[in-house]
Short mmCIF file of C-alpha atoms and ligand atoms in Angstrom, two decimals:
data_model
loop_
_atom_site.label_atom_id
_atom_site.label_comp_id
_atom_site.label_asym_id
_atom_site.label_seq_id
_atom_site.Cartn_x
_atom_site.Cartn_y
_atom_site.Cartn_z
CA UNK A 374 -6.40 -16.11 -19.26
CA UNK A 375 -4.10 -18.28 -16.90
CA UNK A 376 -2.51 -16.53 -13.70
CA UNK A 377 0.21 -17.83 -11.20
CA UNK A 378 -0.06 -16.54 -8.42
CA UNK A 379 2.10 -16.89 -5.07
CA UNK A 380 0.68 -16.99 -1.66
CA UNK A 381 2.33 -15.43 0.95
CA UNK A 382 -0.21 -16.16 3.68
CA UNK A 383 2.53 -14.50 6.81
CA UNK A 384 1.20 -15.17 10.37
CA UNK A 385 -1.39 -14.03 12.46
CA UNK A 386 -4.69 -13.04 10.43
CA UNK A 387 -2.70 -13.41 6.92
CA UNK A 388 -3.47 -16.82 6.39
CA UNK A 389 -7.90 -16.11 7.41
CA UNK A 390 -7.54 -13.14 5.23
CA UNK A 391 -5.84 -14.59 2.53
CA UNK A 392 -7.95 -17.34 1.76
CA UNK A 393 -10.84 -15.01 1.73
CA UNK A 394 -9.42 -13.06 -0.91
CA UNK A 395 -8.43 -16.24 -3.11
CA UNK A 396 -11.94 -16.95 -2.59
CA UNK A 397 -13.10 -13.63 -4.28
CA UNK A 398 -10.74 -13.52 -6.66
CA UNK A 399 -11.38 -17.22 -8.34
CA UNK A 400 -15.33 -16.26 -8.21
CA UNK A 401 -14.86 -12.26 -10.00
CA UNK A 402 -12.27 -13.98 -12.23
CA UNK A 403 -14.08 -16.98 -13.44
CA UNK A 404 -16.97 -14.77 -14.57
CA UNK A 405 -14.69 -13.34 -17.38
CA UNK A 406 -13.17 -16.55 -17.92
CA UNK A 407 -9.83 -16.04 -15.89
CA UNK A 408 -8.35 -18.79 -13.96
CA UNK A 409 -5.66 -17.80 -11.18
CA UNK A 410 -3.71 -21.06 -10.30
CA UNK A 411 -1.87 -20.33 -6.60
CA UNK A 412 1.54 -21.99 -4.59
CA UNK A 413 1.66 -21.01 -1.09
CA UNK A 414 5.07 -20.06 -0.05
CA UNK A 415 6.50 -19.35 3.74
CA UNK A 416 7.55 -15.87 4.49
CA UNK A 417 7.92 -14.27 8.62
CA UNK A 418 7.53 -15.99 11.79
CA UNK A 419 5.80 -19.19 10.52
CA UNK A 420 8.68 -19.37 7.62
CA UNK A 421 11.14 -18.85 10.59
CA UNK A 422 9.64 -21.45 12.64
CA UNK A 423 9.69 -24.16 9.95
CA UNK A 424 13.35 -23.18 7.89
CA UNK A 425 15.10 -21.19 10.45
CA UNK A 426 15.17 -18.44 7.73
CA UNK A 427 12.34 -15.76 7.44
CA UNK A 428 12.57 -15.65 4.19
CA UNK A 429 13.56 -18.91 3.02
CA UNK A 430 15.20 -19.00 -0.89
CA UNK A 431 12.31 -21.15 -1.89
CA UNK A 432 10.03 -18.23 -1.26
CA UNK A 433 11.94 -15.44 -3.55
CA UNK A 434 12.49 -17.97 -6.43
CA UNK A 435 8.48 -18.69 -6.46
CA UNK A 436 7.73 -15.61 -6.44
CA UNK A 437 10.42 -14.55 -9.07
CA UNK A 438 8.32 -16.98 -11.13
CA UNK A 439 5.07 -15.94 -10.52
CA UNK A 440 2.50 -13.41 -12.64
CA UNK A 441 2.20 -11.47 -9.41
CA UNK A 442 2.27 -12.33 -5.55
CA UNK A 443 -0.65 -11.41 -2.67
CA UNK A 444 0.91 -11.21 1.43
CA UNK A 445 -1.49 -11.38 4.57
CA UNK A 446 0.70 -10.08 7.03
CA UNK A 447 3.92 -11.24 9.02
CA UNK A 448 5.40 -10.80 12.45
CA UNK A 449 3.69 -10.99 15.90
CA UNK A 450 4.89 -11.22 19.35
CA UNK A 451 6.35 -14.94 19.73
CA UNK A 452 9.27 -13.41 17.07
CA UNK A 453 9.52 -9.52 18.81
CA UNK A 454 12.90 -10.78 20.78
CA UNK A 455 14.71 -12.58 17.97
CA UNK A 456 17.75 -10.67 16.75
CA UNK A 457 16.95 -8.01 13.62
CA UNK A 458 17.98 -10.20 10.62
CA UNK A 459 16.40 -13.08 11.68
CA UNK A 460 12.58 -11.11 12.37
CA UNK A 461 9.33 -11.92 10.36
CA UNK A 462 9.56 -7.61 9.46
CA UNK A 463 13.08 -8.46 7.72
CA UNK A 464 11.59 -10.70 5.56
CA UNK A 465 9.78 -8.02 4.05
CA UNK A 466 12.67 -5.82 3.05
CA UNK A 467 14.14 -8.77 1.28
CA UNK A 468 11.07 -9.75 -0.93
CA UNK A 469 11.13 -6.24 -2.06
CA UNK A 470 14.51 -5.76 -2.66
CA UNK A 471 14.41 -9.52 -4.16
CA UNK A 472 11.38 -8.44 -6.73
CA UNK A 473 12.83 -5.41 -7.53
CA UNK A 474 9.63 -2.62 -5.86
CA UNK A 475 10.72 0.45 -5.93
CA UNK A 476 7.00 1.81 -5.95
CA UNK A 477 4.58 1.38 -3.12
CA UNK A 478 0.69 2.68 -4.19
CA UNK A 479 -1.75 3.25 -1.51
CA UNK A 480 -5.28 4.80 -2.30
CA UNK A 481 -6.83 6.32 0.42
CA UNK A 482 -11.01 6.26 -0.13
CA UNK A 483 -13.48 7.51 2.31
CA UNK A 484 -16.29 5.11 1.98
CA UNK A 485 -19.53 6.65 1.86
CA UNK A 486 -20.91 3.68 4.04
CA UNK A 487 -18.03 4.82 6.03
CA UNK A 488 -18.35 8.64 6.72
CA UNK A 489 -19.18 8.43 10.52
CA UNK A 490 -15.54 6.38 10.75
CA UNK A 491 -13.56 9.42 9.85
CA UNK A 492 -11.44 11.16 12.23
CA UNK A 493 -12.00 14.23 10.79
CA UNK A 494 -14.94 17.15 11.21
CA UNK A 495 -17.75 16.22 8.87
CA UNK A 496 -18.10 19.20 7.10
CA UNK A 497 -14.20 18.47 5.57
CA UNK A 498 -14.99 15.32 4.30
CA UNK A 499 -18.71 16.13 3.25
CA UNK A 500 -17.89 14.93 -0.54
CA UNK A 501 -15.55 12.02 0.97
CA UNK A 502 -11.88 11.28 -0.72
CA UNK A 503 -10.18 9.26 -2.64
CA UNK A 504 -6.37 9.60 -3.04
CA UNK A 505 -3.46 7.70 -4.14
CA UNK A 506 -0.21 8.00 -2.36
CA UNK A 507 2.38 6.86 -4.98
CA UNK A 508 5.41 6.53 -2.40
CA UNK A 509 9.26 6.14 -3.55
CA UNK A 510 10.01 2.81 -2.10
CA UNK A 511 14.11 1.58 -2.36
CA UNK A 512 16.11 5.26 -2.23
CA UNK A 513 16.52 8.45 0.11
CA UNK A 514 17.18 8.54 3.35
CA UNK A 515 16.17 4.73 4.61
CA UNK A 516 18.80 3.56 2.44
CA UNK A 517 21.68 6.18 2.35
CA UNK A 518 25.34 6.53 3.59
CA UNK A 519 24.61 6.34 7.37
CA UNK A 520 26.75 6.58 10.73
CA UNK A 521 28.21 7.39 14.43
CA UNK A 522 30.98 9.74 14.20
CA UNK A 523 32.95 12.14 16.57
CA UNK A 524 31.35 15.45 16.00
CA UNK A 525 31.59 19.24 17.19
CA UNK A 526 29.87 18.91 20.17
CA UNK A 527 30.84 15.07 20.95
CA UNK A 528 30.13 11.90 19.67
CA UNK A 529 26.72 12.30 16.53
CA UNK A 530 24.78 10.44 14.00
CA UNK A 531 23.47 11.63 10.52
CA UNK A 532 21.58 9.58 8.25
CA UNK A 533 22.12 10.77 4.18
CA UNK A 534 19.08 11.79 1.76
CA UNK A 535 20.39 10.90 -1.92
CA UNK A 536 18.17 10.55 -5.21
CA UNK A 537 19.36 9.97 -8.43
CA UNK A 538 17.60 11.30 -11.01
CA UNK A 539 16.89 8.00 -12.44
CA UNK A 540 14.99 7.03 -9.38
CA UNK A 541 13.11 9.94 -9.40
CA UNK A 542 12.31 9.93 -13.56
CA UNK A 543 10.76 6.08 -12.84
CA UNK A 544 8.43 6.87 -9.88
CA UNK A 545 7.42 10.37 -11.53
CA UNK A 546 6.32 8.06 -14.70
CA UNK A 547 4.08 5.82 -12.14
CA UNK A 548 2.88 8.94 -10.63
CA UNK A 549 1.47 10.37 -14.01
CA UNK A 550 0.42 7.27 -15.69
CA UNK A 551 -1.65 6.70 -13.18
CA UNK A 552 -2.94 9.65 -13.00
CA UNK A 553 -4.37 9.37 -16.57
CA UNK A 554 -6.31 6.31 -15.32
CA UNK A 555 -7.70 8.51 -12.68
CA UNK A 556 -8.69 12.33 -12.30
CA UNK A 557 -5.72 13.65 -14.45
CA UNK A 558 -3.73 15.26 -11.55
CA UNK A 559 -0.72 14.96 -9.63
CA UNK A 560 0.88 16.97 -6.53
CA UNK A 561 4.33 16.12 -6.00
CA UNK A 562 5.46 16.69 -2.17
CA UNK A 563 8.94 17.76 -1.29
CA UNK A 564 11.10 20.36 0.99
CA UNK A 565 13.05 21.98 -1.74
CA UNK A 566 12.50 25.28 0.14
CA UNK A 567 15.67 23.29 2.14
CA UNK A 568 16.68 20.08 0.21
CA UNK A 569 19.38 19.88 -2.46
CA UNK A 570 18.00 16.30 -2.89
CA UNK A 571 14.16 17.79 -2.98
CA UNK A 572 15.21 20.42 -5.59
CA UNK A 573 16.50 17.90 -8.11
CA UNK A 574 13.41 15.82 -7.23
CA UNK A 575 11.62 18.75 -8.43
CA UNK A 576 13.20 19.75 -11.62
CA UNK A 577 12.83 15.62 -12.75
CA UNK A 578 9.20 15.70 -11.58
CA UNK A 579 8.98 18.98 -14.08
CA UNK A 580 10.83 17.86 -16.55
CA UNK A 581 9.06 14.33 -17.20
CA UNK A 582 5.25 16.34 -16.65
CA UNK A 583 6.30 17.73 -19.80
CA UNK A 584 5.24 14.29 -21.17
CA UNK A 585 2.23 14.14 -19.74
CA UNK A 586 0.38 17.63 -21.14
CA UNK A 587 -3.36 15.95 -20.37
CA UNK A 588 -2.11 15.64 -16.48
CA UNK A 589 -2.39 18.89 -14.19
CA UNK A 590 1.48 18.86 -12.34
CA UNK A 591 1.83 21.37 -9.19
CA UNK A 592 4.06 20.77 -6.47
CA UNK A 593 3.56 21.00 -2.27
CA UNK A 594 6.17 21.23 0.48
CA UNK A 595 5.84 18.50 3.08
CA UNK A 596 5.16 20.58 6.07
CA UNK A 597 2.16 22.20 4.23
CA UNK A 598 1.05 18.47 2.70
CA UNK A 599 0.70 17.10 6.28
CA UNK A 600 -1.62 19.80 6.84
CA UNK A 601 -3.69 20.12 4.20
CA UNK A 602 -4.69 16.25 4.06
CA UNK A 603 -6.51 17.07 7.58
CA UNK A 604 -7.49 20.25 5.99
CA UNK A 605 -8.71 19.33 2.35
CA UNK A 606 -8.16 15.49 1.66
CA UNK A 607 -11.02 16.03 -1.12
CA UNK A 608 -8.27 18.75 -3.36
CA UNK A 609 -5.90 15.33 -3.91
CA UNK A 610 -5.88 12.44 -6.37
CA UNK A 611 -2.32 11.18 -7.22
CA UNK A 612 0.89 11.86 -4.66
CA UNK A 613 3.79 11.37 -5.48
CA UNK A 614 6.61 11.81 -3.01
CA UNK A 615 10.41 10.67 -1.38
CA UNK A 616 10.66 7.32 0.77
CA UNK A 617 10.47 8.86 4.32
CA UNK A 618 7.85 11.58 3.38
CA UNK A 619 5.63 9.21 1.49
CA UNK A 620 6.33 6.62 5.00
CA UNK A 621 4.79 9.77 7.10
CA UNK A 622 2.09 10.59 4.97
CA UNK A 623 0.92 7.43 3.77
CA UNK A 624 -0.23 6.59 7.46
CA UNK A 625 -1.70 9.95 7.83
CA UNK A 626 -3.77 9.41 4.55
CA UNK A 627 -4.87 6.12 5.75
CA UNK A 628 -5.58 7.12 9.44
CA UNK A 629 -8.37 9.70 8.34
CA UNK A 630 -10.03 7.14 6.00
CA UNK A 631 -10.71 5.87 10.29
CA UNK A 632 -10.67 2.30 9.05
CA UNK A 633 -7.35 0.51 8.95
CA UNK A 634 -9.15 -2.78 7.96
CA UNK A 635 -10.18 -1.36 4.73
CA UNK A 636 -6.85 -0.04 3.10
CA UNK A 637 -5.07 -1.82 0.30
CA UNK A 638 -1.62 -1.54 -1.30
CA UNK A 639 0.88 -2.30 -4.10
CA UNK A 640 4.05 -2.23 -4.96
CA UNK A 641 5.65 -2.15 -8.64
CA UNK A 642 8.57 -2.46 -9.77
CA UNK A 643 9.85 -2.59 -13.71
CA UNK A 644 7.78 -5.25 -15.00
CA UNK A 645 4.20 -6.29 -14.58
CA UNK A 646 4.49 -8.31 -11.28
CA UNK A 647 3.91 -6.61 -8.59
CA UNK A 648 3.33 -7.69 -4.50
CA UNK A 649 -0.24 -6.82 -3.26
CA UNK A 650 -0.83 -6.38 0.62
CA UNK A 651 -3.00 -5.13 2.81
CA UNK A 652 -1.36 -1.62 4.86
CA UNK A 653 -2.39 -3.32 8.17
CA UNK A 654 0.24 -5.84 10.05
CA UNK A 655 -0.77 -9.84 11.62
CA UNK A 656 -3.08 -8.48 14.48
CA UNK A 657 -2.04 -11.01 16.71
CA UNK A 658 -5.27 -9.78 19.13
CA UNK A 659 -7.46 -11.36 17.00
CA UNK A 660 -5.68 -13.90 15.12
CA UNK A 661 -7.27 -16.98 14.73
CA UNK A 662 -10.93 -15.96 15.95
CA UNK A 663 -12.72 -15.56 12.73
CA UNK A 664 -12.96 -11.25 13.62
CA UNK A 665 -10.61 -9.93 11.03
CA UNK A 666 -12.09 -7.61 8.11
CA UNK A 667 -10.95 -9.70 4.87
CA UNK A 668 -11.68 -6.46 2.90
CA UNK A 669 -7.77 -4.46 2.63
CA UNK A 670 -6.59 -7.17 1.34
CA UNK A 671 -9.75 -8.43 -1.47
CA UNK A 672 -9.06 -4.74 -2.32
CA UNK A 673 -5.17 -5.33 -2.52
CA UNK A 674 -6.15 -8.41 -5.11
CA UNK A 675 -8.85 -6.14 -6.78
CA UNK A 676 -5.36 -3.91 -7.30
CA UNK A 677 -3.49 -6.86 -8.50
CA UNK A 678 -5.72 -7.52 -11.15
CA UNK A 679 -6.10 -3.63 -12.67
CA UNK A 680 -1.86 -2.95 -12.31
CA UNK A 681 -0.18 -6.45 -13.00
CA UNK A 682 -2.35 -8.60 -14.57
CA UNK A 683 -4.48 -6.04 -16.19
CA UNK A 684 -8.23 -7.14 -15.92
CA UNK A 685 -9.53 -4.35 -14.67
CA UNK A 686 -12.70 -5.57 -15.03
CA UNK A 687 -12.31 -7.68 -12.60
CA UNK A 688 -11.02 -5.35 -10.26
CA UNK A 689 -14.06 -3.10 -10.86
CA UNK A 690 -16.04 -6.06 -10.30
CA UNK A 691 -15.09 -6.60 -6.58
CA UNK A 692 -14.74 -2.96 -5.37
CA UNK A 693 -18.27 -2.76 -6.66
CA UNK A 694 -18.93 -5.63 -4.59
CA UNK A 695 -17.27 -3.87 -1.43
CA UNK A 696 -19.18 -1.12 -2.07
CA UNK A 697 -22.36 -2.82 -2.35
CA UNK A 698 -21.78 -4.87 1.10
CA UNK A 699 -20.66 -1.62 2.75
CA UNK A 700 -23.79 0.25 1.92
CA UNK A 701 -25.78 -2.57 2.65
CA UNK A 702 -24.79 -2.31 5.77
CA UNK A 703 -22.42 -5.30 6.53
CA UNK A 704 -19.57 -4.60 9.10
CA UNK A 705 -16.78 -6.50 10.61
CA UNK A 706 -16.53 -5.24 14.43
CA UNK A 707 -13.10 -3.18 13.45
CA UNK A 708 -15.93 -0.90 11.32
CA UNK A 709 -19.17 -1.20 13.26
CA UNK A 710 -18.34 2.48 14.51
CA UNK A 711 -20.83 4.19 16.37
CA UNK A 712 -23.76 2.42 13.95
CA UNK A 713 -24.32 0.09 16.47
CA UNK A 714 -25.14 -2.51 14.12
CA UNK A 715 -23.99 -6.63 15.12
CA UNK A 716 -21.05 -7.57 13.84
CA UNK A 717 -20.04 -10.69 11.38
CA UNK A 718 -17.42 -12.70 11.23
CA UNK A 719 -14.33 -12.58 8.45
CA UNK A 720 -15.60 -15.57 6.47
CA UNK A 721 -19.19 -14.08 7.00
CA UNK A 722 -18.37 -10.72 5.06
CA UNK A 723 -16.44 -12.66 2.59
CA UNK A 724 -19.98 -14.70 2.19
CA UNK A 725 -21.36 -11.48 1.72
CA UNK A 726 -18.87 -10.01 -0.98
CA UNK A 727 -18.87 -13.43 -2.81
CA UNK A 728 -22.76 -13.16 -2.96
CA UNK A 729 -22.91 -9.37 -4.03
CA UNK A 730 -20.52 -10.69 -7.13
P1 NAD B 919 -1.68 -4.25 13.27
O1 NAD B 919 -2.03 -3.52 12.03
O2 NAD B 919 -1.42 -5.70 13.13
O3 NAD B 919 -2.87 -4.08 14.34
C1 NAD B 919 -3.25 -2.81 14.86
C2 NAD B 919 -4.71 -2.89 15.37
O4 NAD B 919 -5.59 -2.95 14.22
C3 NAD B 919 -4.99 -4.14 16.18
O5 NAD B 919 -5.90 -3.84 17.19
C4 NAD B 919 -5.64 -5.10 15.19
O6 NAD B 919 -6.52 -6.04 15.77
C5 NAD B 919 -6.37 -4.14 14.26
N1 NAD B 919 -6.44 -4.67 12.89
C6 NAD B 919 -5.43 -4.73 12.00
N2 NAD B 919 -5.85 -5.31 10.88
C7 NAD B 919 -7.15 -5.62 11.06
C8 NAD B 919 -8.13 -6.25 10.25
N3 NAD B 919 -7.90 -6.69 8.99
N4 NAD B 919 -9.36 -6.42 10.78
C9 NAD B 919 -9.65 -5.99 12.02
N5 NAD B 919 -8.77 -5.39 12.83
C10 NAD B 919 -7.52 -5.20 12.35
O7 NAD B 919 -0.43 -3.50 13.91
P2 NAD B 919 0.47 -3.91 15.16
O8 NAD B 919 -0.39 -4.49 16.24
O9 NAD B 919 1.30 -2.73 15.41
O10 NAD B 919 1.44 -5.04 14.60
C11 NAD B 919 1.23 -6.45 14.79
C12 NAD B 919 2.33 -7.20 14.06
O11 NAD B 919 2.22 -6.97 12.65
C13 NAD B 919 3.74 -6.76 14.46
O12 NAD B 919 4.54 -7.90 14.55
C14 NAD B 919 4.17 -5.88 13.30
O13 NAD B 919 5.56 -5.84 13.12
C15 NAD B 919 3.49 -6.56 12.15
N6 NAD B 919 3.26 -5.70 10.96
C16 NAD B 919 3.37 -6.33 9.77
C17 NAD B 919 3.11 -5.61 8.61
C18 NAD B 919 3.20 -6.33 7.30
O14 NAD B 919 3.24 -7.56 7.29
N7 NAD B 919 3.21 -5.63 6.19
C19 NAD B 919 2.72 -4.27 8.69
C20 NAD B 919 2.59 -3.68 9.94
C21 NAD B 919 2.85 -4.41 11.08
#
């Protein structure tokens, strides 16, 4: 099959990492006869720089067209002092918004080849993890009525938490078909001990599990969520949860994986095309000098291929390959740890994952 694909290389270390994963990609594809045919487009600081506009119209009409669409990373210093709607991090809002994501995926997987990189006491993580935080991603509180107002005691702010049950029925559906492409379970995370807004979450979640009779359903309130990830990271698979929780708890799944070079994402909206990404930003520390691990975002096109263009061969094909390099021994310095090992470069471990496919 024939893919179109747009580029969004972003600043920093998006464009190094980028081209590593295209690199991956065209080799794990090619062996099953899949061609993915690519237009770069300008999005953040470098799109600013050239256009004026962070995200220049150009950019959402290519990738309106495309199958799906892969981003490095954007922002970075030389933009921090521009005002807020001209900013590389603006940009991103829009391309959501623009392609329609209401669903943001992140798995969080302890390597094995990783163990000694985890944050947390060994005897917790002794089997490793491997969750997926399925986070709500264009409702709640991040987008609801918001603003200043003369209050009780003087002038306040208040921010709204609204969810339609529409918006709750579509992410719930995510949540549990993926969860029959996985271990068959899903904990939904709310505060409906407090929330109106987490109660009728709730009842939806319930009420479309009924469809799903092969997938286990429970439910967890935040406060005891945030603890028992740092507790028992091992008890979950898929998570499905509000906006602002899923913001909170999607860092604190990917923090005790210890390796923020490692961690890909998606996010979905209606149809098939999806944006793929790796959770880190542009590291402008290290832009540039050949040091950044390429792997989040291979991973983040090994997603593209299982959820929008549906080869998951192929996407088994290069986490295998990840694997293989990891337990091998390879490391880019963000994951040489305490092993003590030398070392190699971003377009050296991309050798390396190329060769292992
Ligand atoms: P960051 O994720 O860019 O970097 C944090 C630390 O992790 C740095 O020390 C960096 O060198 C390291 N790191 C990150 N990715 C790495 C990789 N692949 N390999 C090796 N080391 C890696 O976060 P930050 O420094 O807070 O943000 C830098 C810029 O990125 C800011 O402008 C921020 O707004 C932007 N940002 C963009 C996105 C995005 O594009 N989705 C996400 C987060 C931050």
């Amino acid at each position: 099959m024939d893919f179109n694909i747009a580029l969004l290389k972003g600043d920093g270390i998006g464009p190094e990492i980028v081209d590593s994963a295209v690199a991956v990609l065209d080799k794990a594809g090619a062996k099953y006869g899949h061609a993915f045919h690519y237009t770069a487009y300008l999005m953040g600081g470098c799109a600013y720089d050239a256009t004026g506009n962070p995200l220049p119209e150009e950019t959402v009409k290519g990738c309106l067209a495309s199958d799906s669409v892969l981003l490095g990373a954007v922002g970075g210093p030389k933009w921090d002092t521009l005002p807020g709607h001209l900013r590389p991090e603006k940009a991103l809002l829009g391309i959501r918004s623009a392609l329609g994501l209401f669903t943001n995926i992140r798995p969080a997987k302890l390597y094995k080849a990783l163990k000694a990189e985890c944050p947390l006491r060994p005897d917790l993580v002794e089997n490793g993890f491997d969750l997926m935080m399925i986070r709500e991603l264009t409702g709640g509180i991040y987008f609801g009525e918001r603003g200043r107002r003369e209050g009780k005691y003087g002038p306040e702010a208040y921010d709204t938490e609204c969810y339609s049950e529409m918006e709750v029925e579509r992410i719930a559906r995510v949540a549990f078909n993926s969860a029959r492409k996985r271990r068959k379970k899903v904990i939904s995370i709310d505060k409906a001990n407090v929330l109106e807004s987490s109660r009728l979450w709730r009842e939806v979640i319930h009420r479309v599990a009924q469809e799903y009779p092969d997938v286990e359903c429970s439910d967890m309130l935040v406060d005891n969520a945030a603890m028992q990830l740092v507790k028992n990271p091992a008890q979950f698979d898929v998570v499905v949860t509000s906006n602002m929780f899923g913001d909170i708890l999607s860092d604190e799944s990917s923090q005790i994986t210890g390796s923020i070079g490692m961690l890909p994402s998606a996010s979905l909206g209606e149809g098939s095309r999806g944006m793929y990404e790796p959770i880190h930003g542009s590291a402008p520390d290290i832009a540039g000098q050949n040091k950044a691990n390429p792997i989040a975002t291979i991973l983040s096109a090994a997603m593209m291929c299982r959820f929008s263009l549906e080869i998951p061969e192929v996407a088994d094909d290069i986490e295998k390959a990840v694997d293989e390099v990891l337990n091998a021994g390879w490391r880019t310095a963000d994951i040489v740890g305490s092993t003590g090992v030398t070392p190699i470069s971003c377009t050296e471990m991309t050798e390396k994952i190329l060769a292992a496919l």
